Tab-separated table of C-alpha atoms in Angstrom:
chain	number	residue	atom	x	y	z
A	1	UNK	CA	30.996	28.369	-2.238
A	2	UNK	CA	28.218	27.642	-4.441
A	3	UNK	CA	27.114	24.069	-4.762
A	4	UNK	CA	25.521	22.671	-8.168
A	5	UNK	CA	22.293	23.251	-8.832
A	6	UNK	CA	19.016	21.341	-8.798
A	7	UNK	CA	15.772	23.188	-10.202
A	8	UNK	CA	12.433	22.044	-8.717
A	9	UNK	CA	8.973	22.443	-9.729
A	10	UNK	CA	5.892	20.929	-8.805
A	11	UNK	CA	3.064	18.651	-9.878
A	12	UNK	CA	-0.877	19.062	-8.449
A	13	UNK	CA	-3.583	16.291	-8.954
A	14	UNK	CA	-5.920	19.163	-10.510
A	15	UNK	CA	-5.553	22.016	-11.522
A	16	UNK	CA	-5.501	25.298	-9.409
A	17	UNK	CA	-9.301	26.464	-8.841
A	18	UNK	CA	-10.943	29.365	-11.387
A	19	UNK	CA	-12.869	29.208	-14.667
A	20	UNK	CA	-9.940	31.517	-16.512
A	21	UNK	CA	-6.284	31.404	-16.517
A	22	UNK	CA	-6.012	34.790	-15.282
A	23	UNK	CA	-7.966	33.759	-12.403
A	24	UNK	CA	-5.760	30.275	-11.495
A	25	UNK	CA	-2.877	32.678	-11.719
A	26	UNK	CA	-4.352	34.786	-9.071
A	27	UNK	CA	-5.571	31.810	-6.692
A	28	UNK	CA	-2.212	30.096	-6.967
A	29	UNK	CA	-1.889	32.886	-4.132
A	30	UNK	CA	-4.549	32.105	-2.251
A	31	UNK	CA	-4.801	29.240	0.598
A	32	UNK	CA	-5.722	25.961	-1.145
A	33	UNK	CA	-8.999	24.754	-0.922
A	34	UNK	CA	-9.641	21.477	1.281
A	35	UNK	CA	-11.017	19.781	-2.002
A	36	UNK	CA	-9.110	18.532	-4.765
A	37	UNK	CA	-9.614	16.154	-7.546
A	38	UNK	CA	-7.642	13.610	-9.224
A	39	UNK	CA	-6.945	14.492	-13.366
A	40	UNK	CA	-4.810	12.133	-15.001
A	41	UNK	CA	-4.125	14.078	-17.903
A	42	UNK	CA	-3.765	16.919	-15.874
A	43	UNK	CA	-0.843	15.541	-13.748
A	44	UNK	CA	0.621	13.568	-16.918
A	45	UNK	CA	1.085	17.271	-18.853
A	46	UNK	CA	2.492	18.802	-16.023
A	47	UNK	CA	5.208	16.746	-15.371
A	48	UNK	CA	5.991	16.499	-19.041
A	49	UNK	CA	5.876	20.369	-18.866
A	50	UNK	CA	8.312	20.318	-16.391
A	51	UNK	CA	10.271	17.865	-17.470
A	52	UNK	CA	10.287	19.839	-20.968
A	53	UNK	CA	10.891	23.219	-19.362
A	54	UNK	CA	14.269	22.268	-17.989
A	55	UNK	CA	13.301	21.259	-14.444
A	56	UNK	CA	14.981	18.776	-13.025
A	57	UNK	CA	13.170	17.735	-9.974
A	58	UNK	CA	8.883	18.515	-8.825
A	59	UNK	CA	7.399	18.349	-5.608
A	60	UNK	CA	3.866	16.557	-4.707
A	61	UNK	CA	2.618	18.065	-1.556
A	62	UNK	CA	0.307	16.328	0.742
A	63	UNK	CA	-3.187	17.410	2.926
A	64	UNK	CA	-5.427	14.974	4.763
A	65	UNK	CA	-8.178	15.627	2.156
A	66	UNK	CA	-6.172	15.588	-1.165
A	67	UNK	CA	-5.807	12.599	-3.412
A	68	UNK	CA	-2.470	10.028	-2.533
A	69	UNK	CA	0.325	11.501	-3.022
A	70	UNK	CA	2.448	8.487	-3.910
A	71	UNK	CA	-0.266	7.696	-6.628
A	72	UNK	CA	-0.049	11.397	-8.188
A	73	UNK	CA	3.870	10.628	-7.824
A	74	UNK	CA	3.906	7.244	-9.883
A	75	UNK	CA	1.652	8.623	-12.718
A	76	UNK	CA	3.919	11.842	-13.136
A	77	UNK	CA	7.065	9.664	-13.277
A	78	UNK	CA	5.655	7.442	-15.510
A	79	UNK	CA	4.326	10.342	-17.943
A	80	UNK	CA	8.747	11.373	-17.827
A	81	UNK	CA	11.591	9.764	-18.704
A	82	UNK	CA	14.009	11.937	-16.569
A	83	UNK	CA	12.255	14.331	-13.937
A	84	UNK	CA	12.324	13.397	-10.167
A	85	UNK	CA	9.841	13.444	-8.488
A	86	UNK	CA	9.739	13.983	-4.265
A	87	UNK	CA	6.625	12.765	-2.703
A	88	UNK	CA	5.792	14.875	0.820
A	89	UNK	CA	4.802	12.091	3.398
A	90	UNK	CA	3.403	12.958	6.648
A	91	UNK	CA	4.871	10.370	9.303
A	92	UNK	CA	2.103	8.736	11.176
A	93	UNK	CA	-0.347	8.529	8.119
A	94	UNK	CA	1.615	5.183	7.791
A	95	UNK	CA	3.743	2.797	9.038
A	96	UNK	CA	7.721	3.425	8.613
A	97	UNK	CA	8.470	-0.045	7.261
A	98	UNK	CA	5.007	0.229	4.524
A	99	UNK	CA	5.524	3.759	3.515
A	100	UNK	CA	10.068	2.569	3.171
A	101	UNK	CA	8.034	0.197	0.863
A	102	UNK	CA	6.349	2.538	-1.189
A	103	UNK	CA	9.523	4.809	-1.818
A	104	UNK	CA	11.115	2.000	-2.680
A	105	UNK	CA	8.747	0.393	-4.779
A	106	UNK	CA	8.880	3.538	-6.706
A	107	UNK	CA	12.373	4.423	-6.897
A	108	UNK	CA	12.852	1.095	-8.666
A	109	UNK	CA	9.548	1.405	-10.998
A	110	UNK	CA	11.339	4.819	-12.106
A	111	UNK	CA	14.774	4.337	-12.453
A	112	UNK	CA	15.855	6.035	-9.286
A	113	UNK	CA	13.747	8.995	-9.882
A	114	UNK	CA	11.604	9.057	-6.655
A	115	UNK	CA	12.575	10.625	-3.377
A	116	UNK	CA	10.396	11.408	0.212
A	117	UNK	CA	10.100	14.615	1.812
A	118	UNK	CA	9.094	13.770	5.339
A	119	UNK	CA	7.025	15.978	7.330
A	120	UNK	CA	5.398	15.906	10.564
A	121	UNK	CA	2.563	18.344	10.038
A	122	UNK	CA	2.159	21.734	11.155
A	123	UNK	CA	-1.473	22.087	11.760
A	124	UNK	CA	-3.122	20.133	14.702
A	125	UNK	CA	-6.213	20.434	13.247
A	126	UNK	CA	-5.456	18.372	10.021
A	127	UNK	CA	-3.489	15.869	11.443
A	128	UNK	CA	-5.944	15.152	13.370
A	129	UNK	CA	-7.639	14.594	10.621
A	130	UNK	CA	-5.972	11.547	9.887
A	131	UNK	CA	-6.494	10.138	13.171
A	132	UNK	CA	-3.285	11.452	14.759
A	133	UNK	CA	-4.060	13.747	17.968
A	134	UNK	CA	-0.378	13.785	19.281
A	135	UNK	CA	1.205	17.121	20.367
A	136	UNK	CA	3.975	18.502	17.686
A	137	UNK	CA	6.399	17.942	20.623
A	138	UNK	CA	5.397	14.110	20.397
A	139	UNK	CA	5.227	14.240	16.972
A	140	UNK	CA	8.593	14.902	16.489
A	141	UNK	CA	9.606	12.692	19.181
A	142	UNK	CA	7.429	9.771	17.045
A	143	UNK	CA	9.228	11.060	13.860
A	144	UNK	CA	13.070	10.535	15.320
A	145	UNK	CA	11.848	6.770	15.912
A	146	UNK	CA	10.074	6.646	12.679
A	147	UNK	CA	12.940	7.828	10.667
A	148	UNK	CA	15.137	5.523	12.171
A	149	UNK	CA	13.142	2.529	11.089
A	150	UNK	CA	12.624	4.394	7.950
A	151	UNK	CA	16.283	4.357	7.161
A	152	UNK	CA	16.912	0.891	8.516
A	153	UNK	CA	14.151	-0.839	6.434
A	154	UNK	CA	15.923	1.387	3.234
A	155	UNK	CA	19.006	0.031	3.846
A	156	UNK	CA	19.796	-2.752	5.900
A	157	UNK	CA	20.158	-6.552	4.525
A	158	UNK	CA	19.553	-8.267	7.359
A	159	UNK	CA	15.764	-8.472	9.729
A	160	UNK	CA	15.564	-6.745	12.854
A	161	UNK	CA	13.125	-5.991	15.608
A	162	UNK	CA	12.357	-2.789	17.603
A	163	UNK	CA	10.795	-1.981	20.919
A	164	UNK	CA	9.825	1.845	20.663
A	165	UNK	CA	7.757	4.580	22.376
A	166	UNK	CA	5.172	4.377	19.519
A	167	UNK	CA	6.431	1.749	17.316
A	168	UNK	CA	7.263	-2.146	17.762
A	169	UNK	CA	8.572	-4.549	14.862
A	170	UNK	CA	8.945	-8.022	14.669
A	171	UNK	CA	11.668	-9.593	12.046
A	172	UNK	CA	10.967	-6.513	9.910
A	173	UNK	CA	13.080	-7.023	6.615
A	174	UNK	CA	13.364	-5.284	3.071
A	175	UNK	CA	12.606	-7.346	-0.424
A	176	UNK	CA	14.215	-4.718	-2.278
A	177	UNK	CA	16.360	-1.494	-2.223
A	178	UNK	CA	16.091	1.758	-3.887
A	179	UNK	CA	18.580	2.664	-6.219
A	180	UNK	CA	18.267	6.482	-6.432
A	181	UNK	CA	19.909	8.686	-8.796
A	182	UNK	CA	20.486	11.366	-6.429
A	183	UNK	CA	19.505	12.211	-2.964
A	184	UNK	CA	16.311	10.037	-1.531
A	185	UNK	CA	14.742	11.886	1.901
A	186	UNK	CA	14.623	15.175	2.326
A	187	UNK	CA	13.075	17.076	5.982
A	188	UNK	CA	12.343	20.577	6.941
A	189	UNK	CA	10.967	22.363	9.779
A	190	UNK	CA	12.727	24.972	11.157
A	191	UNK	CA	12.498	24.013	14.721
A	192	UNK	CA	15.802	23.119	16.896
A	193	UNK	CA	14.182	19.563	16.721
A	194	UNK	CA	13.270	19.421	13.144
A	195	UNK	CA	16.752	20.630	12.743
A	196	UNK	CA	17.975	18.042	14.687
A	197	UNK	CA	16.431	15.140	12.647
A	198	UNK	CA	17.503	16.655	9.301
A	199	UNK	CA	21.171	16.526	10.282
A	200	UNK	CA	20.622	12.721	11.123
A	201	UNK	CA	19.113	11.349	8.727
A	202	UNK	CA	18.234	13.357	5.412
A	203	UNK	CA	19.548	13.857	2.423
A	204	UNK	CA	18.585	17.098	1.821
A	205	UNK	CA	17.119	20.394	4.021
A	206	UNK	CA	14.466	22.421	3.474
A	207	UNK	CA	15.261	25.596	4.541
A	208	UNK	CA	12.269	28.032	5.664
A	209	UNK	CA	11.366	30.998	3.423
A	210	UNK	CA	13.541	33.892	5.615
A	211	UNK	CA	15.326	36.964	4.738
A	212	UNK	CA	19.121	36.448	3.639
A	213	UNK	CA	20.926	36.572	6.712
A	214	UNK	CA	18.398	34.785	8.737
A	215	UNK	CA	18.852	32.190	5.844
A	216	UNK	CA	22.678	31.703	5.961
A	217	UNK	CA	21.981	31.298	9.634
A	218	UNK	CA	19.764	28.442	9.400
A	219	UNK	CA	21.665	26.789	6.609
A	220	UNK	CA	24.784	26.942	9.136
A	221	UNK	CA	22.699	25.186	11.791
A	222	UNK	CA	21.409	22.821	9.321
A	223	UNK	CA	24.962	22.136	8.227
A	224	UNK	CA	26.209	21.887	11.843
A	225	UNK	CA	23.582	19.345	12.722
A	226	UNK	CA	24.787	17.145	10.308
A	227	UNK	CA	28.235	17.159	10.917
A	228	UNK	CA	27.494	16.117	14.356
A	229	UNK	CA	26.554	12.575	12.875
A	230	UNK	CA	29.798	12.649	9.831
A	231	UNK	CA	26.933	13.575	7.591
A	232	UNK	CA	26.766	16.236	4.534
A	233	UNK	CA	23.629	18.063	3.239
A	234	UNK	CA	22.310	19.858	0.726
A	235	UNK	CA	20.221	22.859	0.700
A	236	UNK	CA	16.304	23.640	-0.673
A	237	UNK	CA	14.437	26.804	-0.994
A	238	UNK	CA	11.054	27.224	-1.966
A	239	UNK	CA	11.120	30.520	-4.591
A	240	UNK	CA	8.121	32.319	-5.028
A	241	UNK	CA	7.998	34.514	-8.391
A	242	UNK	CA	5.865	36.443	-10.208
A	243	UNK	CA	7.654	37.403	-13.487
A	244	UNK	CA	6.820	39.344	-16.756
A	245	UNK	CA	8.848	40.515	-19.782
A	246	UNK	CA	10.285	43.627	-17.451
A	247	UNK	CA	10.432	44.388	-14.357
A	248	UNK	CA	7.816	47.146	-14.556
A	249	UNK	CA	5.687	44.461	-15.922
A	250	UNK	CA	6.179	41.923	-13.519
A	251	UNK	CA	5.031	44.540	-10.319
A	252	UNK	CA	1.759	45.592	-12.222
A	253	UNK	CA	1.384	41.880	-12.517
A	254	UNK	CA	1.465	41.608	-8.904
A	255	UNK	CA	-0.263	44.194	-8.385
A	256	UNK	CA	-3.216	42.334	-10.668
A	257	UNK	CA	-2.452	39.075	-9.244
A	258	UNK	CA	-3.145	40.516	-5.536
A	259	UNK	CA	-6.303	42.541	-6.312
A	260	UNK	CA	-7.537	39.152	-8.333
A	261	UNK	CA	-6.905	37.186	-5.420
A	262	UNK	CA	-8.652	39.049	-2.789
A	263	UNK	CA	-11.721	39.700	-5.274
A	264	UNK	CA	-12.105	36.133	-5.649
A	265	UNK	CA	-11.784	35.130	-2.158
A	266	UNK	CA	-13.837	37.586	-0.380
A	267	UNK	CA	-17.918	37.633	-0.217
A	268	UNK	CA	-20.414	34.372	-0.832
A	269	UNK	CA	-17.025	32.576	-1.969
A	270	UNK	CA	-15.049	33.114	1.231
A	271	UNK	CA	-16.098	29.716	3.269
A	272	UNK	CA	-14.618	28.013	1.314
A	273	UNK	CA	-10.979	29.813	1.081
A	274	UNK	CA	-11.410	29.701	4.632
A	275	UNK	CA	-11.532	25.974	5.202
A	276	UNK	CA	-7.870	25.815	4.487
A	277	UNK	CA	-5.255	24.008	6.325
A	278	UNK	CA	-3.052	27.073	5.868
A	279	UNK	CA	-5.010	29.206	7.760
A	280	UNK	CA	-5.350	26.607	10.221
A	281	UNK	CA	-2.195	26.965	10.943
A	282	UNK	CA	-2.377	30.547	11.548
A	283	UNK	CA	-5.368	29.934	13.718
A	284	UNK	CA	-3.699	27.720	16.044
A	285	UNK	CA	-0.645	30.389	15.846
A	286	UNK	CA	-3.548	33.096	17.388
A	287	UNK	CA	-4.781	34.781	13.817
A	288	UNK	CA	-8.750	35.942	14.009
A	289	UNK	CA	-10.648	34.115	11.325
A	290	UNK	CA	-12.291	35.720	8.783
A	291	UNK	CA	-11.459	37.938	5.692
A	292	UNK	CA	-8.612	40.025	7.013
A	293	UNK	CA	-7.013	36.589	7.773
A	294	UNK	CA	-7.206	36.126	3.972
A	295	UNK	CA	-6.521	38.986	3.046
A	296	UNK	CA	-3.451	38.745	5.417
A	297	UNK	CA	-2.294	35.602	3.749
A	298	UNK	CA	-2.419	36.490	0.186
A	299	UNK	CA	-0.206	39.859	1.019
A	300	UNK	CA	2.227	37.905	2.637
A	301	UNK	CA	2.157	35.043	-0.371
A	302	UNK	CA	3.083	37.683	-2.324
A	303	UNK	CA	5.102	39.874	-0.052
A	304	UNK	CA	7.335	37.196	0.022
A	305	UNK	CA	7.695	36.657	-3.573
A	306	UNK	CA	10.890	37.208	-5.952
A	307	UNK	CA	9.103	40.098	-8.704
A	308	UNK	CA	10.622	40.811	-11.809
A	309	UNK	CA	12.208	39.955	-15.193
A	310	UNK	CA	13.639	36.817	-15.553
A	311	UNK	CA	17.082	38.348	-15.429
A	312	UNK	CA	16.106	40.180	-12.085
A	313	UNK	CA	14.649	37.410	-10.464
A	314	UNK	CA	17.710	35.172	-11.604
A	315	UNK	CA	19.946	37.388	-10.072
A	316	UNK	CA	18.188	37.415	-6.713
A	317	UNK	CA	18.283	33.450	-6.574
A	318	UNK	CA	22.008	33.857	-7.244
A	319	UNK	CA	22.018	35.574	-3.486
A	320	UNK	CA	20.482	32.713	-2.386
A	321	UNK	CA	23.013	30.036	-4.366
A	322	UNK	CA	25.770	32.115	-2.911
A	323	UNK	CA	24.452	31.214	0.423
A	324	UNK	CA	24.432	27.621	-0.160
A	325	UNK	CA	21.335	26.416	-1.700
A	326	UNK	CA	21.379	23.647	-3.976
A	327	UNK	CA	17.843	23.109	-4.668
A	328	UNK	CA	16.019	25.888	-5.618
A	329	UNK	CA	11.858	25.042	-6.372
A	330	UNK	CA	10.100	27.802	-8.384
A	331	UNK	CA	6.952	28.238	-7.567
A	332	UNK	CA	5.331	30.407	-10.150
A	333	UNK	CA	1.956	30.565	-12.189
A	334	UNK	CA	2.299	28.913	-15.399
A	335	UNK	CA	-1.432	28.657	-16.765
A	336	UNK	CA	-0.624	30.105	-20.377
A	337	UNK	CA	1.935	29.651	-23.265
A	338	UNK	CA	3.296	32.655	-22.056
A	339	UNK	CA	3.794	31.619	-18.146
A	340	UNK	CA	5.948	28.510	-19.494
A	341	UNK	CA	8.180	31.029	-22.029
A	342	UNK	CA	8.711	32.847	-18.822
A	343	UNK	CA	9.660	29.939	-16.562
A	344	UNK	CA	11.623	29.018	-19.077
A	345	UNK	CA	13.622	32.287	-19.298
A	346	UNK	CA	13.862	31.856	-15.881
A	347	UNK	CA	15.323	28.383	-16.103
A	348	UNK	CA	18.064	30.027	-18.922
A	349	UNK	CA	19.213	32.506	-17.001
A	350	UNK	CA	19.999	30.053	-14.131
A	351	UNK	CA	21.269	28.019	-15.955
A	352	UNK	CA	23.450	30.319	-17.632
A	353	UNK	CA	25.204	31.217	-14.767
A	354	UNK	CA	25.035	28.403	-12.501
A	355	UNK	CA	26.331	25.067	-12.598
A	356	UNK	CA	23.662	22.434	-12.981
A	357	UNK	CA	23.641	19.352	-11.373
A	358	UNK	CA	24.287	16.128	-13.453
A	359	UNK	CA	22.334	12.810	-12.692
């Protein structure tokens, strides 16, 4: 049964790199480069944009060298009046009881508009970044005890103390309560522990980027987890799309997008696509370095994407509602007048056939 429906887009400090907008749309498939600034009128218009384009919900994603993102989150929500806005937050960059602070803090300052989407960081190398050289094993094991403290500090009245493995509190006790107008942590990872904490203590589950059935399996386990604790969740899927006025349109676009991408990656340029903490990742998964790698990961940014129409790549996301998804986060160029008439053709035709949630 389909569940009601929650559109998500994102907001970036700065804008995506290239001197054109053909060329951002291009490098929005690319891995993202370690440097990033911080544009206050960049981040203001985008959330309006979103906001304006029928969105109801954006993401701010997080890397140990890109600006705050609780900062880029309070300056988008206070550029809206009614998009929400979920800040990623990498557990052990801070500690549970501060950062239960912050979302707080924020959820109040916006009218129940801010949420967290906890992570615990898939690449060694940037974590380490930050200072933190734990294992992902122990990392997980650090985040069970951090979201417990997490969601104690959220919610309980009355002071308390813990004696942990990596964490110990004295007469730790909350000021102030968030008051959110829909759900306020969200967790992914696909592992059986990532699982694991999602069905204990979030709100919401990102699901991994997986063909259909392989989806509907992990939303079951997802599901599953949580009834283990008497808990419910709800479902999010990162959408990739590249979408034009037809369908033939859309795969020459790709087509463009993909030969734009690997043109602008490739010779003098290519140290610094390279210096990514996506293809980190795939380095400490066993992938060479070196241009194949990006070439590799701008074919499978885009072999992975939703192409078509607006009506075609609607319908495709309707497989994906039917599944169980509730939260559905578009991740599409939109550099041009045009890009934002498409998203929000996009937005229509979901919205003409599926139920959207009401805050």
């Amino acid at each position: 049964m389909e569940t009601e429906l929650d559109l998500r887009g994102g907001v970036r400090a700065a804008p995506v790199p290239g001197d054109t907008p053909e060329e951002r749309q291009a490098l929005r498939f690319a891995p993202a480069p370690r440097e990033r600034d911080a544009d206050p009128e960049f981040v203001a218009r985008t959330a309006r944009e979103n906001e304006e384009d029928g969105l109801d919900s954006a993401l701010v994603t997080q890397s140990s060298s890109w600006p705050d993102p609780w900062l880029v989150a309070s300056w988008a929500l206070a550029a809206t009046s009614r998009l929400r806005v979920a800040v990623a937050h990498r557990v052990g960059t801070t500690a549970p009881t501060a950062a239960a602070r912050s979302l707080a803090t924020l959820d109040r300052l916006s009218g129940g508009r801010a949420a967290a989407h906890v992570i615990v960081g898939s690449s060694d190398a940037d974590v380490a970044r930050d200072g933190d050289t734990l294992p992902k094993t122990a990392r997980y094991r650090r985040a069970a005890e951090y979201l417990d403290l997490f969601h104690r500090t959220l919610t309980s009245p009355e002071g308390f103390d813990h004696d942990g493995e990596f964490y110990t509190v004295r007469g730790a006790r909350a000021g102030l309560f968030p008051r959110p107008r829909a759900e306020l942590l969200s967790f992914g990872g696909s592992s059986p522990e990532g699982v694991a904490l999602a069905g204990r203590y979030a709100d919401v589950y990102a699901v991994s980027p997986l063909p259909l059935i392989a989806t509907r399996r992990a939303i079951a386990g997802a599901h599953a987890a949580a009834s283990a604790h008497g808990r419910s969740l709800r479902i999010w899927r990162h959408v990739t799309v590249v979408t034009a006025p037809t369908d033939a349109e859309a795969q020459q676009r790709a087509r463009r997008i993909r030969r734009d991408a690997l043109r602008l990656t490739s010779g003098p340029a290519a140290a610094r696509w390279l210096d990514t903490v996506e293809l980190d990742r795939d380095r400490e998964r066993g992938r060479s370095p070196g241009p194949d790698q990006l070439a590799a990961y701008v074919s499978r940014a885009l072999a992975g994407a939703f192409v078509g129409s607006p009506a075609t790549v609607a319908a495709r996301i309707g497989w994906l509602r039917a599944a169980g998804v509730g939260v559905i986060q578009l991740d599409m160029p939109v550099e041009t007048p045009e890009d934002r008439d498409l998203r929000r053709s996009l937005v229509a035709h979901l919205r003409a056939t599926h139920t959207r949630r009401g805050w």
